[in-house]
Amino acid sequence: MDGSMEWMKTFTIGLASQSPRRQYLLQQGGFHFKLIPNEYDEIVPVRMDPHKAPEFLAIQKASHALSLMGDCDLILAADCVVLLGGEIIGKPRDRADAIQMLMRLSGETHSVVSGVCLLQPGRSHAFSVQSSVTFDMLTPAEIEYYVDQFHPFDKAGSYGIQDWIGWNKIVRIEGSYSNIMGLPMHETYHALQAFLTPTGIA
């Protein structure tokens, strides 16, 4: 690793998320991080533009976790929503809800919007990234198979791009693949680099 990459070895992220996918993405990106428990109650203001909700929630999560950062150098929080026709499709309540969500997504194109917040005491940077996903038609049997085998109850929209449904039933994606997984790594990498180097974001 040359000198220009030294910045990656000099800090630890406090990850205010329990998402296994965000942990995996940061590990694969070469970042050092510690998990910070975050029990923030995700409530979006009633009249808020759904596209702005993930960034709003990421900021709230990061702020809630700041007092727990310990010896970490900054807090990273993120939130992700699935939007179909401008409506937020959240995490399913149960099996029936997951099946209903996937029936709605079948044969349609939807958006995935992630909000990310980097936070230190007195300093922050937040941004959003949007990708689009087009599903093939899903049969009732395929939907039930997927829900029963992969239990997507912790995932917005009731699916994971990185598992069976992503490999077999998604026709096209536009934008960042990692964003659809839960953290837009290209944008996060450059945001961290700018935030943590001398010429960083003010």
JSON list of C-alpha atoms in Angstrom, two decimals:
[
{"chain": "A", "resi": 1, "resn": "MET", "atom": "CA", "xyz": [0.00, 0.00, 0.00]},
{"chain": "A", "resi": 2, "resn": "ASP", "atom": "CA", "xyz": [1.55, 3.32, -1.03]},
{"chain": "A", "resi": 3, "resn": "GLY", "atom": "CA", "xyz": [1.70, 6.48, 1.09]},
{"chain": "A", "resi": 4, "resn": "SER", "atom": "CA", "xyz": [-1.44, 7.93, -0.49]},
{"chain": "A", "resi": 5, "resn": "MET", "atom": "CA", "xyz": [-3.48, 5.20, 1.21]},
{"chain": "A", "resi": 6, "resn": "GLU", "atom": "CA", "xyz": [-2.14, 5.78, 4.71]},
{"chain": "A", "resi": 7, "resn": "TRP", "atom": "CA", "xyz": [-5.33, 7.65, 5.68]},
{"chain": "A", "resi": 8, "resn": "MET", "atom": "CA", "xyz": [-7.26, 4.36, 5.68]},
{"chain": "A", "resi": 9, "resn": "LYS", "atom": "CA", "xyz": [-5.05, 2.90, 8.42]},
{"chain": "A", "resi": 10, "resn": "THR", "atom": "CA", "xyz": [-5.23, 5.78, 10.86]},
{"chain": "A", "resi": 11, "resn": "PHE", "atom": "CA", "xyz": [-8.84, 5.83, 12.05]},
{"chain": "A", "resi": 12, "resn": "THR", "atom": "CA", "xyz": [-11.66, 3.65, 13.36]},
{"chain": "A", "resi": 13, "resn": "ILE", "atom": "CA", "xyz": [-15.30, 4.10, 12.35]},
{"chain": "A", "resi": 14, "resn": "GLY", "atom": "CA", "xyz": [-18.02, 3.79, 14.95]},
{"chain": "A", "resi": 15, "resn": "LEU", "atom": "CA", "xyz": [-20.70, 2.01, 12.90]},
{"chain": "A", "resi": 16, "resn": "ALA", "atom": "CA", "xyz": [-24.12, 2.92, 14.29]},
{"chain": "A", "resi": 17, "resn": "SER", "atom": "CA", "xyz": [-25.83, -0.03, 12.64]},
{"chain": "A", "resi": 18, "resn": "GLN", "atom": "CA", "xyz": [-26.36, -3.71, 13.33]},
{"chain": "A", "resi": 19, "resn": "SER", "atom": "CA", "xyz": [-26.82, -4.52, 9.64]},
{"chain": "A", "resi": 20, "resn": "PRO", "atom": "CA", "xyz": [-24.66, -7.53, 8.65]},
{"chain": "A", "resi": 21, "resn": "ARG", "atom": "CA", "xyz": [-24.59, -6.19, 5.10]},
{"chain": "A", "resi": 22, "resn": "ARG", "atom": "CA", "xyz": [-23.10, -2.82, 6.10]},
{"chain": "A", "resi": 23, "resn": "GLN", "atom": "CA", "xyz": [-20.54, -4.61, 8.23]},
{"chain": "A", "resi": 24, "resn": "TYR", "atom": "CA", "xyz": [-19.63, -6.85, 5.29]},
{"chain": "A", "resi": 25, "resn": "LEU", "atom": "CA", "xyz": [-19.32, -3.90, 2.90]},
{"chain": "A", "resi": 26, "resn": "LEU", "atom": "CA", "xyz": [-17.05, -1.94, 5.24]},
{"chain": "A", "resi": 27, "resn": "GLN", "atom": "CA", "xyz": [-14.90, -5.05, 5.80]},
{"chain": "A", "resi": 28, "resn": "GLN", "atom": "CA", "xyz": [-14.59, -5.60, 2.06]},
{"chain": "A", "resi": 29, "resn": "GLY", "atom": "CA", "xyz": [-13.78, -1.91, 1.65]},
{"chain": "A", "resi": 30, "resn": "GLY", "atom": "CA", "xyz": [-10.80, -2.27, 3.98]},
{"chain": "A", "resi": 31, "resn": "PHE", "atom": "CA", "xyz": [-12.10, -0.07, 6.80]},
{"chain": "A", "resi": 32, "resn": "HIS", "atom": "CA", "xyz": [-11.57, -0.50, 10.53]},
{"chain": "A", "resi": 33, "resn": "PHE", "atom": "CA", "xyz": [-14.77, -0.18, 12.54]},
{"chain": "A", "resi": 34, "resn": "LYS", "atom": "CA", "xyz": [-16.48, -0.98, 15.82]},
{"chain": "A", "resi": 35, "resn": "LEU", "atom": "CA", "xyz": [-20.18, -1.59, 16.27]},
{"chain": "A", "resi": 36, "resn": "ILE", "atom": "CA", "xyz": [-22.11, 0.93, 18.31]},
{"chain": "A", "resi": 37, "resn": "PRO", "atom": "CA", "xyz": [-25.48, -0.24, 19.66]},
{"chain": "A", "resi": 38, "resn": "ASN", "atom": "CA", "xyz": [-28.20, 2.00, 18.27]},
{"chain": "A", "resi": 39, "resn": "GLU", "atom": "CA", "xyz": [-31.79, 1.66, 19.40]},
{"chain": "A", "resi": 40, "resn": "TYR", "atom": "CA", "xyz": [-33.00, 4.82, 17.68]},
{"chain": "A", "resi": 41, "resn": "ASP", "atom": "CA", "xyz": [-36.72, 4.75, 16.92]},
{"chain": "A", "resi": 42, "resn": "GLU", "atom": "CA", "xyz": [-36.99, 5.43, 13.18]},
{"chain": "A", "resi": 43, "resn": "ILE", "atom": "CA", "xyz": [-39.77, 7.99, 12.77]},
{"chain": "A", "resi": 44, "resn": "VAL", "atom": "CA", "xyz": [-40.08, 10.09, 9.61]},
{"chain": "A", "resi": 45, "resn": "PRO", "atom": "CA", "xyz": [-41.96, 13.40, 9.74]},
{"chain": "A", "resi": 46, "resn": "VAL", "atom": "CA", "xyz": [-45.37, 12.98, 8.08]},
{"chain": "A", "resi": 47, "resn": "ARG", "atom": "CA", "xyz": [-44.90, 15.51, 5.28]},
{"chain": "A", "resi": 48, "resn": "MET", "atom": "CA", "xyz": [-41.27, 14.74, 4.49]},
{"chain": "A", "resi": 49, "resn": "ASP", "atom": "CA", "xyz": [-40.33, 13.93, 0.88]},
{"chain": "A", "resi": 50, "resn": "PRO", "atom": "CA", "xyz": [-39.72, 10.14, 0.94]},
{"chain": "A", "resi": 51, "resn": "HIS", "atom": "CA", "xyz": [-36.48, 10.63, -1.02]},
{"chain": "A", "resi": 52, "resn": "LYS", "atom": "CA", "xyz": [-35.13, 12.74, 1.86]},
{"chain": "A", "resi": 53, "resn": "ALA", "atom": "CA", "xyz": [-36.14, 10.29, 4.59]},
{"chain": "A", "resi": 54, "resn": "PRO", "atom": "CA", "xyz": [-33.01, 8.07, 4.53]},
{"chain": "A", "resi": 55, "resn": "GLU", "atom": "CA", "xyz": [-30.63, 11.00, 4.96]},
{"chain": "A", "resi": 56, "resn": "PHE", "atom": "CA", "xyz": [-32.83, 12.44, 7.72]},
{"chain": "A", "resi": 57, "resn": "LEU", "atom": "CA", "xyz": [-32.84, 9.10, 9.55]},
{"chain": "A", "resi": 58, "resn": "ALA", "atom": "CA", "xyz": [-29.08, 8.63, 9.08]},
{"chain": "A", "resi": 59, "resn": "ILE", "atom": "CA", "xyz": [-28.47, 12.03, 10.70]},
{"chain": "A", "resi": 60, "resn": "GLN", "atom": "CA", "xyz": [-30.76, 11.17, 13.59]},
{"chain": "A", "resi": 61, "resn": "LYS", "atom": "CA", "xyz": [-29.10, 7.78, 14.10]},
{"chain": "A", "resi": 62, "resn": "ALA", "atom": "CA", "xyz": [-25.61, 9.29, 14.04]},
{"chain": "A", "resi": 63, "resn": "SER", "atom": "CA", "xyz": [-26.60, 12.02, 16.49]},
{"chain": "A", "resi": 64, "resn": "HIS", "atom": "CA", "xyz": [-28.14, 9.44, 18.82]},
{"chain": "A", "resi": 65, "resn": "ALA", "atom": "CA", "xyz": [-24.94, 7.37, 18.73]},
{"chain": "A", "resi": 66, "resn": "LEU", "atom": "CA", "xyz": [-22.45, 10.21, 19.16]},
{"chain": "A", "resi": 67, "resn": "SER", "atom": "CA", "xyz": [-22.27, 9.92, 22.96]},
{"chain": "A", "resi": 68, "resn": "LEU", "atom": "CA", "xyz": [-21.31, 6.25, 22.55]},
{"chain": "A", "resi": 69, "resn": "MET", "atom": "CA", "xyz": [-18.44, 6.73, 20.10]},
{"chain": "A", "resi": 70, "resn": "GLY", "atom": "CA", "xyz": [-15.76, 6.05, 22.75]},
{"chain": "A", "resi": 71, "resn": "ASP", "atom": "CA", "xyz": [-12.33, 5.87, 21.14]},
{"chain": "A", "resi": 72, "resn": "CYS", "atom": "CA", "xyz": [-13.70, 5.79, 17.59]},
{"chain": "A", "resi": 73, "resn": "ASP", "atom": "CA", "xyz": [-12.72, 8.67, 15.32]},
{"chain": "A", "resi": 74, "resn": "LEU", "atom": "CA", "xyz": [-16.17, 9.28, 13.87]},
{"chain": "A", "resi": 75, "resn": "ILE", "atom": "CA", "xyz": [-19.68, 7.90, 13.69]},
{"chain": "A", "resi": 76, "resn": "LEU", "atom": "CA", "xyz": [-21.05, 6.43, 10.47]},
{"chain": "A", "resi": 77, "resn": "ALA", "atom": "CA", "xyz": [-24.80, 5.88, 10.29]},
{"chain": "A", "resi": 78, "resn": "ALA", "atom": "CA", "xyz": [-26.95, 4.93, 7.32]},
{"chain": "A", "resi": 79, "resn": "ASP", "atom": "CA", "xyz": [-30.53, 4.24, 6.40]},
{"chain": "A", "resi": 80, "resn": "CYS", "atom": "CA", "xyz": [-32.04, 2.71, 3.29]},
{"chain": "A", "resi": 81, "resn": "VAL", "atom": "CA", "xyz": [-35.54, 2.78, 1.82]},
{"chain": "A", "resi": 82, "resn": "VAL", "atom": "CA", "xyz": [-37.25, 1.17, -1.14]},
{"chain": "A", "resi": 83, "resn": "LEU", "atom": "CA", "xyz": [-39.56, 3.49, -3.07]},
{"chain": "A", "resi": 84, "resn": "LEU", "atom": "CA", "xyz": [-42.26, 2.28, -5.41]},
{"chain": "A", "resi": 85, "resn": "GLY", "atom": "CA", "xyz": [-44.25, 5.01, -7.10]},
{"chain": "A", "resi": 86, "resn": "GLY", "atom": "CA", "xyz": [-42.99, 7.48, -4.52]},
{"chain": "A", "resi": 87, "resn": "GLU", "atom": "CA", "xyz": [-44.20, 5.36, -1.60]},
{"chain": "A", "resi": 88, "resn": "ILE", "atom": "CA", "xyz": [-41.81, 3.98, 1.00]},
{"chain": "A", "resi": 89, "resn": "ILE", "atom": "CA", "xyz": [-41.83, 0.18, 1.10]},
{"chain": "A", "resi": 90, "resn": "GLY", "atom": "CA", "xyz": [-40.35, -0.63, 4.51]},
{"chain": "A", "resi": 91, "resn": "LYS", "atom": "CA", "xyz": [-39.40, -3.83, 6.27]},
{"chain": "A", "resi": 92, "resn": "PRO", "atom": "CA", "xyz": [-42.12, -6.48, 6.38]},
{"chain": "A", "resi": 93, "resn": "ARG", "atom": "CA", "xyz": [-44.04, -7.09, 9.57]},
{"chain": "A", "resi": 94, "resn": "ASP", "atom": "CA", "xyz": [-44.39, -10.83, 8.94]},
{"chain": "A", "resi": 95, "resn": "ARG", "atom": "CA", "xyz": [-44.48, -13.52, 6.24]},
{"chain": "A", "resi": 96, "resn": "ALA", "atom": "CA", "xyz": [-47.78, -12.33, 4.75]},
{"chain": "A", "resi": 97, "resn": "ASP", "atom": "CA", "xyz": [-46.51, -8.76, 4.55]},
{"chain": "A", "resi": 98, "resn": "ALA", "atom": "CA", "xyz": [-43.28, -9.88, 2.87]},
{"chain": "A", "resi": 99, "resn": "ILE", "atom": "CA", "xyz": [-45.25, -11.83, 0.27]},
{"chain": "A", "resi": 100, "resn": "GLN", "atom": "CA", "xyz": [-47.49, -8.83, -0.38]},
{"chain": "A", "resi": 101, "resn": "MET", "atom": "CA", "xyz": [-44.49, -6.52, -0.84]},
{"chain": "A", "resi": 102, "resn": "LEU", "atom": "CA", "xyz": [-42.86, -8.83, -3.35]},
{"chain": "A", "resi": 103, "resn": "MET", "atom": "CA", "xyz": [-46.10, -9.14, -5.27]},
{"chain": "A", "resi": 104, "resn": "ARG", "atom": "CA", "xyz": [-46.10, -5.35, -5.57]},
{"chain": "A", "resi": 105, "resn": "LEU", "atom": "CA", "xyz": [-42.47, -5.25, -6.74]},
{"chain": "A", "resi": 106, "resn": "SER", "atom": "CA", "xyz": [-42.95, -8.06, -9.27]},
{"chain": "A", "resi": 107, "resn": "GLY", "atom": "CA", "xyz": [-42.42, -6.84, -12.84]},
{"chain": "A", "resi": 108, "resn": "GLU", "atom": "CA", "xyz": [-41.84, -3.26, -11.68]},
{"chain": "A", "resi": 109, "resn": "THR", "atom": "CA", "xyz": [-38.94, -0.82, -11.41]},
{"chain": "A", "resi": 110, "resn": "HIS", "atom": "CA", "xyz": [-38.37, 0.71, -7.99]},
{"chain": "A", "resi": 111, "resn": "SER", "atom": "CA", "xyz": [-35.81, 3.02, -6.41]},
{"chain": "A", "resi": 112, "resn": "VAL", "atom": "CA", "xyz": [-33.45, 2.30, -3.54]},
{"chain": "A", "resi": 113, "resn": "VAL", "atom": "CA", "xyz": [-32.30, 5.40, -1.67]},
{"chain": "A", "resi": 114, "resn": "SER", "atom": "CA", "xyz": [-29.59, 5.32, 0.99]},
{"chain": "A", "resi": 115, "resn": "GLY", "atom": "CA", "xyz": [-28.74, 8.15, 3.33]},
{"chain": "A", "resi": 116, "resn": "VAL", "atom": "CA", "xyz": [-25.34, 8.28, 5.02]},
{"chain": "A", "resi": 117, "resn": "CYS", "atom": "CA", "xyz": [-24.10, 10.53, 7.80]},
{"chain": "A", "resi": 118, "resn": "LEU", "atom": "CA", "xyz": [-20.51, 10.98, 9.01]},
{"chain": "A", "resi": 119, "resn": "LEU", "atom": "CA", "xyz": [-20.35, 12.70, 12.38]},
{"chain": "A", "resi": 120, "resn": "GLN", "atom": "CA", "xyz": [-17.78, 14.01, 14.83]},
{"chain": "A", "resi": 121, "resn": "PRO", "atom": "CA", "xyz": [-18.43, 16.44, 17.69]},
{"chain": "A", "resi": 122, "resn": "GLY", "atom": "CA", "xyz": [-19.16, 19.76, 16.00]},
{"chain": "A", "resi": 123, "resn": "ARG", "atom": "CA", "xyz": [-18.71, 18.44, 12.46]},
{"chain": "A", "resi": 124, "resn": "SER", "atom": "CA", "xyz": [-20.84, 16.38, 10.08]},
{"chain": "A", "resi": 125, "resn": "HIS", "atom": "CA", "xyz": [-21.40, 15.44, 6.47]},
{"chain": "A", "resi": 126, "resn": "ALA", "atom": "CA", "xyz": [-24.52, 13.74, 5.10]},
{"chain": "A", "resi": 127, "resn": "PHE", "atom": "CA", "xyz": [-25.52, 12.64, 1.62]},
{"chain": "A", "resi": 128, "resn": "SER", "atom": "CA", "xyz": [-27.95, 10.42, -0.29]},
{"chain": "A", "resi": 129, "resn": "VAL", "atom": "CA", "xyz": [-27.50, 7.99, -3.19]},
{"chain": "A", "resi": 130, "resn": "GLN", "atom": "CA", "xyz": [-30.23, 6.54, -5.39]},
{"chain": "A", "resi": 131, "resn": "SER", "atom": "CA", "xyz": [-30.23, 3.38, -7.52]},
{"chain": "A", "resi": 132, "resn": "SER", "atom": "CA", "xyz": [-33.01, 1.70, -9.50]},
{"chain": "A", "resi": 133, "resn": "VAL", "atom": "CA", "xyz": [-33.93, -1.99, -9.64]},
{"chain": "A", "resi": 134, "resn": "THR", "atom": "CA", "xyz": [-36.15, -3.74, -12.20]},
{"chain": "A", "resi": 135, "resn": "PHE", "atom": "CA", "xyz": [-37.73, -7.04, -11.20]},
{"chain": "A", "resi": 136, "resn": "ASP", "atom": "CA", "xyz": [-38.78, -9.82, -13.53]},
{"chain": "A", "resi": 137, "resn": "MET", "atom": "CA", "xyz": [-42.28, -11.15, -12.96]},
{"chain": "A", "resi": 138, "resn": "LEU", "atom": "CA", "xyz": [-42.38, -13.29, -9.83]},
{"chain": "A", "resi": 139, "resn": "THR", "atom": "CA", "xyz": [-44.73, -16.24, -9.58]},
{"chain": "A", "resi": 140, "resn": "PRO", "atom": "CA", "xyz": [-46.54, -16.93, -6.29]},
{"chain": "A", "resi": 141, "resn": "ALA", "atom": "CA", "xyz": [-44.44, -20.08, -5.91]},
{"chain": "A", "resi": 142, "resn": "GLU", "atom": "CA", "xyz": [-41.20, -18.14, -6.38]},
{"chain": "A", "resi": 143, "resn": "ILE", "atom": "CA", "xyz": [-42.24, -15.53, -3.85]},
{"chain": "A", "resi": 144, "resn": "GLU", "atom": "CA", "xyz": [-43.21, -18.11, -1.23]},
{"chain": "A", "resi": 145, "resn": "TYR", "atom": "CA", "xyz": [-40.01, -20.07, -1.85]},
{"chain": "A", "resi": 146, "resn": "TYR", "atom": "CA", "xyz": [-37.91, -16.95, -1.43]},
{"chain": "A", "resi": 147, "resn": "VAL", "atom": "CA", "xyz": [-39.64, -15.75, 1.73]},
{"chain": "A", "resi": 148, "resn": "ASP", "atom": "CA", "xyz": [-39.58, -19.19, 3.36]},
{"chain": "A", "resi": 149, "resn": "GLN", "atom": "CA", "xyz": [-35.97, -19.98, 2.45]},
{"chain": "A", "resi": 150, "resn": "PHE", "atom": "CA", "xyz": [-34.33, -16.58, 2.91]},
{"chain": "A", "resi": 151, "resn": "HIS", "atom": "CA", "xyz": [-36.50, -14.91, 5.59]},
{"chain": "A", "resi": 152, "resn": "PRO", "atom": "CA", "xyz": [-36.04, -11.31, 4.34]},
{"chain": "A", "resi": 153, "resn": "PHE", "atom": "CA", "xyz": [-37.79, -9.77, 7.34]},
{"chain": "A", "resi": 154, "resn": "ASP", "atom": "CA", "xyz": [-34.94, -7.39, 8.21]},
{"chain": "A", "resi": 155, "resn": "LYS", "atom": "CA", "xyz": [-34.73, -5.96, 4.70]},
{"chain": "A", "resi": 156, "resn": "ALA", "atom": "CA", "xyz": [-36.50, -2.97, 3.19]},
{"chain": "A", "resi": 157, "resn": "GLY", "atom": "CA", "xyz": [-38.73, -4.20, 0.38]},
{"chain": "A", "resi": 158, "resn": "SER", "atom": "CA", "xyz": [-38.45, -7.81, 1.63]},
{"chain": "A", "resi": 159, "resn": "TYR", "atom": "CA", "xyz": [-35.47, -8.76, -0.50]},
{"chain": "A", "resi": 160, "resn": "GLY", "atom": "CA", "xyz": [-31.68, -8.78, -0.65]},
{"chain": "A", "resi": 161, "resn": "ILE", "atom": "CA", "xyz": [-29.92, -7.97, -3.91]},
{"chain": "A", "resi": 162, "resn": "GLN", "atom": "CA", "xyz": [-27.07, -10.30, -2.90]},
{"chain": "A", "resi": 163, "resn": "ASP", "atom": "CA", "xyz": [-29.13, -13.49, -2.52]},
{"chain": "A", "resi": 164, "resn": "TRP", "atom": "CA", "xyz": [-31.39, -15.79, -4.58]},
{"chain": "A", "resi": 165, "resn": "ILE", "atom": "CA", "xyz": [-33.82, -13.17, -5.78]},
{"chain": "A", "resi": 166, "resn": "GLY", "atom": "CA", "xyz": [-31.01, -10.84, -6.85]},
{"chain": "A", "resi": 167, "resn": "TRP", "atom": "CA", "xyz": [-29.27, -13.48, -8.92]},
{"chain": "A", "resi": 168, "resn": "ASN", "atom": "CA", "xyz": [-32.34, -15.01, -10.52]},
{"chain": "A", "resi": 169, "resn": "LYS", "atom": "CA", "xyz": [-35.15, -12.48, -10.72]},
{"chain": "A", "resi": 170, "resn": "ILE", "atom": "CA", "xyz": [-33.67, -9.02, -11.20]},
{"chain": "A", "resi": 171, "resn": "VAL", "atom": "CA", "xyz": [-33.56, -7.89, -14.81]},
{"chain": "A", "resi": 172, "resn": "ARG", "atom": "CA", "xyz": [-31.58, -4.67, -14.46]},
{"chain": "A", "resi": 173, "resn": "ILE", "atom": "CA", "xyz": [-30.03, -2.30, -11.96]},
{"chain": "A", "resi": 174, "resn": "GLU", "atom": "CA", "xyz": [-28.95, 1.27, -12.56]},
{"chain": "A", "resi": 175, "resn": "GLY", "atom": "CA", "xyz": [-26.51, 2.92, -10.20]},
{"chain": "A", "resi": 176, "resn": "SER", "atom": "CA", "xyz": [-24.55, 1.55, -7.27]},
{"chain": "A", "resi": 177, "resn": "TYR", "atom": "CA", "xyz": [-24.90, -2.16, -6.48]},
{"chain": "A", "resi": 178, "resn": "SER", "atom": "CA", "xyz": [-23.57, -1.69, -2.94]},
{"chain": "A", "resi": 179, "resn": "ASN", "atom": "CA", "xyz": [-26.16, 1.04, -2.41]},
{"chain": "A", "resi": 180, "resn": "ILE", "atom": "CA", "xyz": [-28.87, -1.54, -3.01]},
{"chain": "A", "resi": 181, "resn": "MET", "atom": "CA", "xyz": [-27.18, -3.76, -0.40]},
{"chain": "A", "resi": 182, "resn": "GLY", "atom": "CA", "xyz": [-27.39, -0.93, 2.12]},
{"chain": "A", "resi": 183, "resn": "LEU", "atom": "CA", "xyz": [-24.30, 1.29, 1.86]},
{"chain": "A", "resi": 184, "resn": "PRO", "atom": "CA", "xyz": [-23.06, 3.12, -1.28]},
{"chain": "A", "resi": 185, "resn": "MET", "atom": "CA", "xyz": [-19.39, 2.26, -0.98]},
{"chain": "A", "resi": 186, "resn": "HIS", "atom": "CA", "xyz": [-17.95, 4.41, -3.78]},
{"chain": "A", "resi": 187, "resn": "GLU", "atom": "CA", "xyz": [-19.53, 7.53, -2.35]},
{"chain": "A", "resi": 188, "resn": "THR", "atom": "CA", "xyz": [-18.80, 6.51, 1.25]},
{"chain": "A", "resi": 189, "resn": "TYR", "atom": "CA", "xyz": [-15.12, 5.87, 0.47]},
{"chain": "A", "resi": 190, "resn": "HIS", "atom": "CA", "xyz": [-14.65, 9.32, -1.05]},
{"chain": "A", "resi": 191, "resn": "ALA", "atom": "CA", "xyz": [-16.71, 11.01, 1.67]},
{"chain": "A", "resi": 192, "resn": "LEU", "atom": "CA", "xyz": [-14.56, 9.39, 4.37]},
{"chain": "A", "resi": 193, "resn": "GLN", "atom": "CA", "xyz": [-11.39, 10.33, 2.55]},
{"chain": "A", "resi": 194, "resn": "ALA", "atom": "CA", "xyz": [-12.49, 13.96, 2.28]},
{"chain": "A", "resi": 195, "resn": "PHE", "atom": "CA", "xyz": [-13.78, 14.04, 5.87]},
{"chain": "A", "resi": 196, "resn": "LEU", "atom": "CA", "xyz": [-10.61, 12.64, 7.41]},
{"chain": "A", "resi": 197, "resn": "THR", "atom": "CA", "xyz": [-7.82, 14.23, 5.40]},
{"chain": "A", "resi": 198, "resn": "PRO", "atom": "CA", "xyz": [-6.44, 17.78, 5.79]},
{"chain": "A", "resi": 199, "resn": "THR", "atom": "CA", "xyz": [-8.28, 19.04, 2.70]},
{"chain": "A", "resi": 200, "resn": "GLY", "atom": "CA", "xyz": [-11.54, 17.45, 3.87]},
{"chain": "A", "resi": 201, "resn": "ILE", "atom": "CA", "xyz": [-15.10, 18.68, 3.98]},
{"chain": "A", "resi": 202, "resn": "ALA", "atom": "CA", "xyz": [-15.62, 21.78, 6.11]}
]
